[in-house]
């Protein structure tokens, strides 16, 4: 069977009722075109399946209109929602987004850096990544702008947007002290991502601020929680309950995600542990499912849509020659049955 003929820019122009030059300007952002015309051109491009040649496009305008989005795990709802909002905004503004999943692998992230360089990408957004300075410098040397999303950076040429972990963790631990919780556990994947590190550091600082002892035996980290959080949250908590003296376990658990918390709740209930009477539990993310289980889950609300929107605003600003800037987003505790106010 013969290959389907590649759609040309001339055919797109004819279908949209505009000139070839207008189509080129819309794709490359090289002229002021009315919103109505841009929307029509992009509609036709999508409908006809037109795909500009990255090399030819770059050689003509020195702009590829390509942005790389580094994501640890697309099966994670938090990352998927943020990526969805970001890519929609990028597409609306005439950019193509290469979603590069690294699966928590530094080696794969290095490969993804080379993919962006080979495709003449203009920018990269690193979502909860662990891109080291040497890899970031490789991108910057190619004039590829960088934004870190949901993680911080000390690099002067990298903008970042992150959530204020210290404030919300201080609120959680202050609440715990007020309620009389003196044994607080931490249930998480290993601390390999920037946001997980800063959140845990904030946890330790908040314990100290509130006069609650930090106990190493109450810190439960498992690599299995990097994937399939619901199933592995259940399995890991079940293992903890089977191998520990339940009387010595924490009375309040802070978890790294809602799904891990929900899995843990199932294991606790199966063991006859009442929630919150015997043990309380707090999730993180405020997924829709968290208010639709029993007991409903107390959690920390992180606005994934806002993270996606602000990440786009930062990278779009850099692409339009604005100076790097940083944004700190607020979080808030949503109290429900698993740890009532």
PDB file of C-alpha atoms in Angstrom, residues 58-325:
ATOM      1  CA  UNK A  58      14.212  25.932  12.106  1.00  0.00           C
ATOM      2  CA  UNK A  59      16.437  26.826   9.146  1.00  0.00           C
ATOM      3  CA  UNK A  60      13.879  29.332   7.850  1.00  0.00           C
ATOM      4  CA  UNK A  61      13.055  31.135  11.064  1.00  0.00           C
ATOM      5  CA  UNK A  62      15.564  29.903  13.661  1.00  0.00           C
ATOM      6  CA  UNK A  63      12.456  28.998  15.675  1.00  0.00           C
ATOM      7  CA  UNK A  64      11.205  25.445  15.921  1.00  0.00           C
ATOM      8  CA  UNK A  65       8.129  26.203  18.079  1.00  0.00           C
ATOM      9  CA  UNK A  66       8.982  23.024  20.016  1.00  0.00           C
ATOM     10  CA  UNK A  67       8.934  22.774  23.809  1.00  0.00           C
ATOM     11  CA  UNK A  68      10.040  19.706  25.758  1.00  0.00           C
ATOM     12  CA  UNK A  69       8.073  18.666  28.835  1.00  0.00           C
ATOM     13  CA  UNK A  70       9.987  16.314  31.171  1.00  0.00           C
ATOM     14  CA  UNK A  71       7.581  14.171  33.203  1.00  0.00           C
ATOM     15  CA  UNK A  72       8.536  11.456  35.730  1.00  0.00           C
ATOM     16  CA  UNK A  73       5.449   9.267  35.267  1.00  0.00           C
ATOM     17  CA  UNK A  74       2.441   9.905  33.019  1.00  0.00           C
ATOM     18  CA  UNK A  75       0.340   7.310  34.861  1.00  0.00           C
ATOM     19  CA  UNK A  76       0.422   9.646  37.869  1.00  0.00           C
ATOM     20  CA  UNK A  77      -2.744  11.782  37.812  1.00  0.00           C
ATOM     21  CA  UNK A  78      -0.927  14.825  39.218  1.00  0.00           C
ATOM     22  CA  UNK A  79       1.634  14.867  36.410  1.00  0.00           C
ATOM     23  CA  UNK A  80      -0.917  13.979  33.729  1.00  0.00           C
ATOM     24  CA  UNK A  81      -3.299  16.809  34.696  1.00  0.00           C
ATOM     25  CA  UNK A  82      -0.508  19.382  34.827  1.00  0.00           C
ATOM     26  CA  UNK A  83       0.867  18.201  31.471  1.00  0.00           C
ATOM     27  CA  UNK A  84      -2.596  18.313  29.890  1.00  0.00           C
ATOM     28  CA  UNK A  85      -3.194  21.937  30.885  1.00  0.00           C
ATOM     29  CA  UNK A  86       0.293  22.967  29.767  1.00  0.00           C
ATOM     30  CA  UNK A  87       0.086  21.281  26.350  1.00  0.00           C
ATOM     31  CA  UNK A  88      -3.337  22.779  25.627  1.00  0.00           C
ATOM     32  CA  UNK A  89      -2.021  26.291  26.266  1.00  0.00           C
ATOM     33  CA  UNK A  90       1.104  25.635  24.211  1.00  0.00           C
ATOM     34  CA  UNK A  91      -0.943  24.313  21.288  1.00  0.00           C
ATOM     35  CA  UNK A  92      -3.276  27.311  21.455  1.00  0.00           C
ATOM     36  CA  UNK A  93      -0.236  29.537  21.076  1.00  0.00           C
ATOM     37  CA  UNK A  94       1.212  27.607  18.150  1.00  0.00           C
ATOM     38  CA  UNK A  95       3.765  25.441  19.954  1.00  0.00           C
ATOM     39  CA  UNK A  96       4.351  21.697  19.763  1.00  0.00           C
ATOM     40  CA  UNK A  97       5.093  19.921  23.045  1.00  0.00           C
ATOM     41  CA  UNK A  98       7.328  16.849  23.182  1.00  0.00           C
ATOM     42  CA  UNK A  99       6.320  14.941  26.320  1.00  0.00           C
ATOM     43  CA  UNK A 100       9.385  13.096  27.587  1.00  0.00           C
ATOM     44  CA  UNK A 101       8.743  10.580  30.362  1.00  0.00           C
ATOM     45  CA  UNK A 102      11.872   9.721  32.308  1.00  0.00           C
ATOM     46  CA  UNK A 103      10.459   6.998  34.615  1.00  0.00           C
ATOM     47  CA  UNK A 104      12.648   8.327  37.436  1.00  0.00           C
ATOM     48  CA  UNK A 105      15.785   7.412  35.481  1.00  0.00           C
ATOM     49  CA  UNK A 106      18.699   9.898  35.264  1.00  0.00           C
ATOM     50  CA  UNK A 107      19.975   8.009  32.211  1.00  0.00           C
ATOM     51  CA  UNK A 108      16.662   8.362  30.416  1.00  0.00           C
ATOM     52  CA  UNK A 109      16.584  12.039  31.306  1.00  0.00           C
ATOM     53  CA  UNK A 110      20.012  12.465  29.662  1.00  0.00           C
ATOM     54  CA  UNK A 111      18.628  10.807  26.529  1.00  0.00           C
ATOM     55  CA  UNK A 112      15.661  13.174  26.601  1.00  0.00           C
ATOM     56  CA  UNK A 113      18.027  16.148  26.721  1.00  0.00           C
ATOM     57  CA  UNK A 114      19.617  14.923  23.495  1.00  0.00           C
ATOM     58  CA  UNK A 115      16.176  14.468  21.905  1.00  0.00           C
ATOM     59  CA  UNK A 116      15.394  18.130  22.577  1.00  0.00           C
ATOM     60  CA  UNK A 117      18.730  19.265  21.161  1.00  0.00           C
ATOM     61  CA  UNK A 118      18.285  17.158  18.008  1.00  0.00           C
ATOM     62  CA  UNK A 119      14.812  18.609  17.481  1.00  0.00           C
ATOM     63  CA  UNK A 120      15.983  22.218  17.880  1.00  0.00           C
ATOM     64  CA  UNK A 121      13.652  22.752  20.848  1.00  0.00           C
ATOM     65  CA  UNK A 122      13.262  26.307  22.053  1.00  0.00           C
ATOM     66  CA  UNK A 123      12.456  25.525  25.658  1.00  0.00           C
ATOM     67  CA  UNK A 124      12.101  22.809  28.279  1.00  0.00           C
ATOM     68  CA  UNK A 125       9.823  22.490  31.293  1.00  0.00           C
ATOM     69  CA  UNK A 126      11.061  20.033  33.896  1.00  0.00           C
ATOM     70  CA  UNK A 127       8.124  18.749  35.951  1.00  0.00           C
ATOM     71  CA  UNK A 128       9.297  17.404  39.313  1.00  0.00           C
ATOM     72  CA  UNK A 129      12.535  16.337  37.664  1.00  0.00           C
ATOM     73  CA  UNK A 130      16.042  15.740  38.856  1.00  0.00           C
ATOM     74  CA  UNK A 131      17.810  17.280  35.889  1.00  0.00           C
ATOM     75  CA  UNK A 132      21.314  17.979  37.191  1.00  0.00           C
ATOM     76  CA  UNK A 133      23.198  21.182  36.459  1.00  0.00           C
ATOM     77  CA  UNK A 134      25.415  19.579  33.804  1.00  0.00           C
ATOM     78  CA  UNK A 135      22.388  18.486  31.768  1.00  0.00           C
ATOM     79  CA  UNK A 136      20.661  21.827  32.280  1.00  0.00           C
ATOM     80  CA  UNK A 137      23.810  23.595  31.061  1.00  0.00           C
ATOM     81  CA  UNK A 138      23.769  21.500  27.871  1.00  0.00           C
ATOM     82  CA  UNK A 139      20.303  22.838  27.112  1.00  0.00           C
ATOM     83  CA  UNK A 140      21.183  26.411  28.036  1.00  0.00           C
ATOM     84  CA  UNK A 141      24.270  26.262  25.798  1.00  0.00           C
ATOM     85  CA  UNK A 142      21.887  25.604  22.892  1.00  0.00           C
ATOM     86  CA  UNK A 143      19.790  28.621  23.937  1.00  0.00           C
ATOM     87  CA  UNK A 144      17.019  26.327  25.175  1.00  0.00           C
ATOM     88  CA  UNK A 145      15.164  28.145  27.968  1.00  0.00           C
ATOM     89  CA  UNK A 146      14.308  26.145  31.070  1.00  0.00           C
ATOM     90  CA  UNK A 147      11.543  26.268  33.666  1.00  0.00           C
ATOM     91  CA  UNK A 148      11.403  23.917  36.642  1.00  0.00           C
ATOM     92  CA  UNK A 149       7.817  23.112  37.670  1.00  0.00           C
ATOM     93  CA  UNK A 150       6.984  21.851  41.173  1.00  0.00           C
ATOM     94  CA  UNK A 151      10.634  22.058  42.089  1.00  0.00           C
ATOM     95  CA  UNK A 152      13.168  24.754  42.880  1.00  0.00           C
ATOM     96  CA  UNK A 153      16.465  25.708  41.295  1.00  0.00           C
ATOM     97  CA  UNK A 154      19.436  27.794  42.383  1.00  0.00           C
ATOM     98  CA  UNK A 155      20.568  28.237  38.779  1.00  0.00           C
ATOM     99  CA  UNK A 156      20.474  31.938  37.875  1.00  0.00           C
ATOM    100  CA  UNK A 157      19.295  31.237  34.323  1.00  0.00           C
ATOM    101  CA  UNK A 158      16.457  28.887  35.250  1.00  0.00           C
ATOM    102  CA  UNK A 159      12.987  30.030  36.320  1.00  0.00           C
ATOM    103  CA  UNK A 160      10.970  27.871  38.672  1.00  0.00           C
ATOM    104  CA  UNK A 161       7.472  27.496  40.012  1.00  0.00           C
ATOM    105  CA  UNK A 162       6.809  25.452  43.123  1.00  0.00           C
ATOM    106  CA  UNK A 163       4.406  24.958  46.007  1.00  0.00           C
ATOM    107  CA  UNK A 164       5.172  26.380  49.450  1.00  0.00           C
ATOM    108  CA  UNK A 165       5.800  23.149  51.331  1.00  0.00           C
ATOM    109  CA  UNK A 166       7.093  24.813  54.478  1.00  0.00           C
ATOM    110  CA  UNK A 167       3.946  26.807  55.245  1.00  0.00           C
ATOM    111  CA  UNK A 168       1.484  23.951  54.757  1.00  0.00           C
ATOM    112  CA  UNK A 169       3.672  21.444  56.606  1.00  0.00           C
ATOM    113  CA  UNK A 170       3.989  23.861  59.520  1.00  0.00           C
ATOM    114  CA  UNK A 171       0.187  24.088  59.584  1.00  0.00           C
ATOM    115  CA  UNK A 172      -0.192  20.302  59.571  1.00  0.00           C
ATOM    116  CA  UNK A 173       2.264  19.728  62.405  1.00  0.00           C
ATOM    117  CA  UNK A 174       0.862  22.618  64.463  1.00  0.00           C
ATOM    118  CA  UNK A 175      -2.584  21.058  64.057  1.00  0.00           C
ATOM    119  CA  UNK A 176      -1.183  17.650  65.070  1.00  0.00           C
ATOM    120  CA  UNK A 177       0.338  19.114  68.238  1.00  0.00           C
ATOM    121  CA  UNK A 178      -2.952  20.825  69.099  1.00  0.00           C
ATOM    122  CA  UNK A 179      -4.780  17.507  68.681  1.00  0.00           C
ATOM    123  CA  UNK A 180      -2.258  15.708  70.890  1.00  0.00           C
ATOM    124  CA  UNK A 181      -0.448  13.658  68.234  1.00  0.00           C
ATOM    125  CA  UNK A 182       3.100  13.051  69.420  1.00  0.00           C
ATOM    126  CA  UNK A 183       4.007  10.185  67.090  1.00  0.00           C
ATOM    127  CA  UNK A 184       3.832  11.175  63.435  1.00  0.00           C
ATOM    128  CA  UNK A 185       4.857   8.895  60.596  1.00  0.00           C
ATOM    129  CA  UNK A 186       5.981   9.680  57.064  1.00  0.00           C
ATOM    130  CA  UNK A 187       4.910   7.339  54.244  1.00  0.00           C
ATOM    131  CA  UNK A 188       6.526   8.058  50.883  1.00  0.00           C
ATOM    132  CA  UNK A 189       8.570   6.981  47.904  1.00  0.00           C
ATOM    133  CA  UNK A 190      12.342   7.617  48.216  1.00  0.00           C
ATOM    134  CA  UNK A 191      13.293  11.281  48.355  1.00  0.00           C
ATOM    135  CA  UNK A 192      14.783  11.563  44.875  1.00  0.00           C
ATOM    136  CA  UNK A 193      12.676  14.383  43.429  1.00  0.00           C
ATOM    137  CA  UNK A 194      13.268  17.983  44.425  1.00  0.00           C
ATOM    138  CA  UNK A 195       9.721  18.559  45.644  1.00  0.00           C
ATOM    139  CA  UNK A 196       9.812  15.414  47.799  1.00  0.00           C
ATOM    140  CA  UNK A 197      13.095  16.507  49.361  1.00  0.00           C
ATOM    141  CA  UNK A 198      11.852  20.001  50.219  1.00  0.00           C
ATOM    142  CA  UNK A 199       8.583  18.602  51.578  1.00  0.00           C
ATOM    143  CA  UNK A 200      10.423  16.159  53.853  1.00  0.00           C
ATOM    144  CA  UNK A 201      12.846  18.845  54.998  1.00  0.00           C
ATOM    145  CA  UNK A 202       9.823  20.997  55.851  1.00  0.00           C
ATOM    146  CA  UNK A 203       8.367  18.066  57.801  1.00  0.00           C
ATOM    147  CA  UNK A 204      11.486  17.778  59.936  1.00  0.00           C
ATOM    148  CA  UNK A 205      11.678  21.528  60.485  1.00  0.00           C
ATOM    149  CA  UNK A 206       8.005  21.687  61.482  1.00  0.00           C
ATOM    150  CA  UNK A 207       8.438  18.872  64.005  1.00  0.00           C
ATOM    151  CA  UNK A 208      11.307  20.781  65.607  1.00  0.00           C
ATOM    152  CA  UNK A 209       9.349  24.051  65.611  1.00  0.00           C
ATOM    153  CA  UNK A 210       6.476  22.341  67.416  1.00  0.00           C
ATOM    154  CA  UNK A 211       8.543  20.389  69.926  1.00  0.00           C
ATOM    155  CA  UNK A 212       7.606  16.984  68.494  1.00  0.00           C
ATOM    156  CA  UNK A 213      10.454  14.458  68.339  1.00  0.00           C
ATOM    157  CA  UNK A 214      11.661  13.220  64.959  1.00  0.00           C
ATOM    158  CA  UNK A 215      11.824   9.425  64.984  1.00  0.00           C
ATOM    159  CA  UNK A 216      13.726   7.572  62.294  1.00  0.00           C
ATOM    160  CA  UNK A 217      11.674   4.428  62.975  1.00  0.00           C
ATOM    161  CA  UNK A 218       8.553   6.364  61.956  1.00  0.00           C
ATOM    162  CA  UNK A 219       9.901   7.165  58.497  1.00  0.00           C
ATOM    163  CA  UNK A 220       8.670   4.644  55.924  1.00  0.00           C
ATOM    164  CA  UNK A 221      10.105   5.055  52.435  1.00  0.00           C
ATOM    165  CA  UNK A 222       9.692   2.495  49.675  1.00  0.00           C
ATOM    166  CA  UNK A 223      10.779   2.543  46.040  1.00  0.00           C
ATOM    167  CA  UNK A 224       7.604   0.693  45.100  1.00  0.00           C
ATOM    168  CA  UNK A 225       5.613   3.873  45.858  1.00  0.00           C
ATOM    169  CA  UNK A 226       7.105   5.569  42.789  1.00  0.00           C
ATOM    170  CA  UNK A 227       4.637   3.578  40.659  1.00  0.00           C
ATOM    171  CA  UNK A 228       1.089   2.262  40.960  1.00  0.00           C
ATOM    172  CA  UNK A 229       0.522   4.220  44.156  1.00  0.00           C
ATOM    173  CA  UNK A 230      -2.865   2.743  45.032  1.00  0.00           C
ATOM    174  CA  UNK A 231      -1.873  -0.918  44.846  1.00  0.00           C
ATOM    175  CA  UNK A 232       1.578  -0.402  46.305  1.00  0.00           C
ATOM    176  CA  UNK A 233       0.339   1.902  49.061  1.00  0.00           C
ATOM    177  CA  UNK A 234      -1.881  -0.972  50.166  1.00  0.00           C
ATOM    178  CA  UNK A 235       0.871  -3.584  49.838  1.00  0.00           C
ATOM    179  CA  UNK A 236       3.485  -1.531  51.678  1.00  0.00           C
ATOM    180  CA  UNK A 237       1.198  -0.629  54.588  1.00  0.00           C
ATOM    181  CA  UNK A 238       0.101  -4.261  54.853  1.00  0.00           C
ATOM    182  CA  UNK A 239       3.765  -5.294  55.050  1.00  0.00           C
ATOM    183  CA  UNK A 240       4.422  -2.676  57.760  1.00  0.00           C
ATOM    184  CA  UNK A 241       1.487  -3.926  59.826  1.00  0.00           C
ATOM    185  CA  UNK A 242       2.607  -7.550  59.510  1.00  0.00           C
ATOM    186  CA  UNK A 243       6.208  -6.887  60.515  1.00  0.00           C
ATOM    187  CA  UNK A 244       5.769  -4.236  63.209  1.00  0.00           C
ATOM    188  CA  UNK A 245       4.370  -3.896  66.696  1.00  0.00           C
ATOM    189  CA  UNK A 246       1.196  -1.974  65.880  1.00  0.00           C
ATOM    190  CA  UNK A 247       1.258  -0.290  69.306  1.00  0.00           C
ATOM    191  CA  UNK A 248       4.606   1.306  68.370  1.00  0.00           C
ATOM    192  CA  UNK A 249       3.479   2.632  64.992  1.00  0.00           C
ATOM    193  CA  UNK A 250       2.612   6.312  64.408  1.00  0.00           C
ATOM    194  CA  UNK A 251      -0.836   7.551  65.361  1.00  0.00           C
ATOM    195  CA  UNK A 252      -0.823  10.040  62.501  1.00  0.00           C
ATOM    196  CA  UNK A 253       0.480   9.260  59.019  1.00  0.00           C
ATOM    197  CA  UNK A 254       1.501  11.895  56.475  1.00  0.00           C
ATOM    198  CA  UNK A 255       1.689  10.397  52.999  1.00  0.00           C
ATOM    199  CA  UNK A 256       3.181  11.670  49.749  1.00  0.00           C
ATOM    200  CA  UNK A 257       0.069  11.152  47.612  1.00  0.00           C
ATOM    201  CA  UNK A 258      -3.669  10.588  47.881  1.00  0.00           C
ATOM    202  CA  UNK A 259      -3.480   7.243  46.109  1.00  0.00           C
ATOM    203  CA  UNK A 260      -0.806   5.931  48.464  1.00  0.00           C
ATOM    204  CA  UNK A 261      -2.942   7.109  51.392  1.00  0.00           C
ATOM    205  CA  UNK A 262      -6.066   5.410  50.019  1.00  0.00           C
ATOM    206  CA  UNK A 263      -4.173   2.152  49.555  1.00  0.00           C
ATOM    207  CA  UNK A 264      -2.826   2.445  53.099  1.00  0.00           C
ATOM    208  CA  UNK A 265      -6.334   3.068  54.469  1.00  0.00           C
ATOM    209  CA  UNK A 266      -7.516  -0.207  52.952  1.00  0.00           C
ATOM    210  CA  UNK A 267      -4.704  -2.103  54.670  1.00  0.00           C
ATOM    211  CA  UNK A 268      -5.383  -0.390  58.002  1.00  0.00           C
ATOM    212  CA  UNK A 269      -9.110  -1.169  57.839  1.00  0.00           C
ATOM    213  CA  UNK A 270      -8.451  -4.811  56.962  1.00  0.00           C
ATOM    214  CA  UNK A 271      -6.254  -5.031  60.065  1.00  0.00           C
ATOM    215  CA  UNK A 272      -9.141  -3.793  62.202  1.00  0.00           C
ATOM    216  CA  UNK A 273      -7.597  -0.374  62.790  1.00  0.00           C
ATOM    217  CA  UNK A 274     -10.194   2.382  63.061  1.00  0.00           C
ATOM    218  CA  UNK A 275      -9.651   5.632  61.187  1.00  0.00           C
ATOM    219  CA  UNK A 276      -9.262   8.192  62.653  1.00  0.00           C
ATOM    220  CA  UNK A 277      -9.890   6.820  66.166  1.00  0.00           C
ATOM    221  CA  UNK A 278      -6.837   4.514  66.229  1.00  0.00           C
ATOM    222  CA  UNK A 279      -4.764   6.071  63.462  1.00  0.00           C
ATOM    223  CA  UNK A 280      -5.294   9.198  61.383  1.00  0.00           C
ATOM    224  CA  UNK A 281      -3.969   9.691  57.868  1.00  0.00           C
ATOM    225  CA  UNK A 282      -3.322  12.651  55.566  1.00  0.00           C
ATOM    226  CA  UNK A 283      -2.897  12.457  51.791  1.00  0.00           C
ATOM    227  CA  UNK A 284      -1.378  14.889  49.306  1.00  0.00           C
ATOM    228  CA  UNK A 285      -2.807  16.247  46.006  1.00  0.00           C
ATOM    229  CA  UNK A 286      -6.587  16.417  46.669  1.00  0.00           C
ATOM    230  CA  UNK A 287      -7.622  14.148  43.828  1.00  0.00           C
ATOM    231  CA  UNK A 288     -11.358  13.843  43.166  1.00  0.00           C
ATOM    232  CA  UNK A 289     -11.418  10.319  44.548  1.00  0.00           C
ATOM    233  CA  UNK A 290     -10.189  11.525  47.957  1.00  0.00           C
ATOM    234  CA  UNK A 291     -13.604  12.856  48.982  1.00  0.00           C
ATOM    235  CA  UNK A 292     -15.464   9.842  47.612  1.00  0.00           C
ATOM    236  CA  UNK A 293     -13.991   7.063  49.739  1.00  0.00           C
ATOM    237  CA  UNK A 294     -14.822   6.046  53.310  1.00  0.00           C
ATOM    238  CA  UNK A 295     -13.518   7.505  55.428  1.00  0.00           C
ATOM    239  CA  UNK A 296     -13.045  10.528  53.158  1.00  0.00           C
ATOM    240  CA  UNK A 297      -9.423  11.610  52.990  1.00  0.00           C
ATOM    241  CA  UNK A 298      -7.916  14.663  54.632  1.00  0.00           C
ATOM    242  CA  UNK A 299      -5.367  15.938  52.145  1.00  0.00           C
ATOM    243  CA  UNK A 300      -3.298  18.863  50.907  1.00  0.00           C
ATOM    244  CA  UNK A 301      -4.747  20.640  47.912  1.00  0.00           C
ATOM    245  CA  UNK A 302      -2.308  21.325  45.093  1.00  0.00           C
ATOM    246  CA  UNK A 303      -3.837  23.035  42.084  1.00  0.00           C
ATOM    247  CA  UNK A 304      -2.491  21.085  39.102  1.00  0.00           C
ATOM    248  CA  UNK A 305      -4.307  23.323  36.611  1.00  0.00           C
ATOM    249  CA  UNK A 306      -2.703  26.408  38.120  1.00  0.00           C
ATOM    250  CA  UNK A 307       0.704  24.728  38.027  1.00  0.00           C
ATOM    251  CA  UNK A 308       0.228  23.981  34.327  1.00  0.00           C
ATOM    252  CA  UNK A 309      -0.988  27.516  33.571  1.00  0.00           C
ATOM    253  CA  UNK A 310       1.785  29.270  35.495  1.00  0.00           C
ATOM    254  CA  UNK A 311       4.420  26.983  33.973  1.00  0.00           C
ATOM    255  CA  UNK A 312       3.220  28.020  30.537  1.00  0.00           C
ATOM    256  CA  UNK A 313       3.265  31.706  31.496  1.00  0.00           C
ATOM    257  CA  UNK A 314       6.849  31.428  32.732  1.00  0.00           C
ATOM    258  CA  UNK A 315       8.175  29.620  29.671  1.00  0.00           C
ATOM    259  CA  UNK A 316       6.243  31.856  27.282  1.00  0.00           C
ATOM    260  CA  UNK A 317       7.739  34.880  29.016  1.00  0.00           C
ATOM    261  CA  UNK A 318      11.256  33.494  28.612  1.00  0.00           C
ATOM    262  CA  UNK A 319      10.594  32.768  24.947  1.00  0.00           C
ATOM    263  CA  UNK A 320       9.615  36.403  24.564  1.00  0.00           C
ATOM    264  CA  UNK A 321      12.832  37.690  26.142  1.00  0.00           C
ATOM    265  CA  UNK A 322      11.550  38.315  29.654  1.00  0.00           C
ATOM    266  CA  UNK A 323      14.008  37.874  32.515  1.00  0.00           C
ATOM    267  CA  UNK A 324      13.807  34.664  34.570  1.00  0.00           C
ATOM    268  CA  UNK A 325      11.414  34.873  37.519  1.00  0.00           C
TER     269      UNK A 325
END
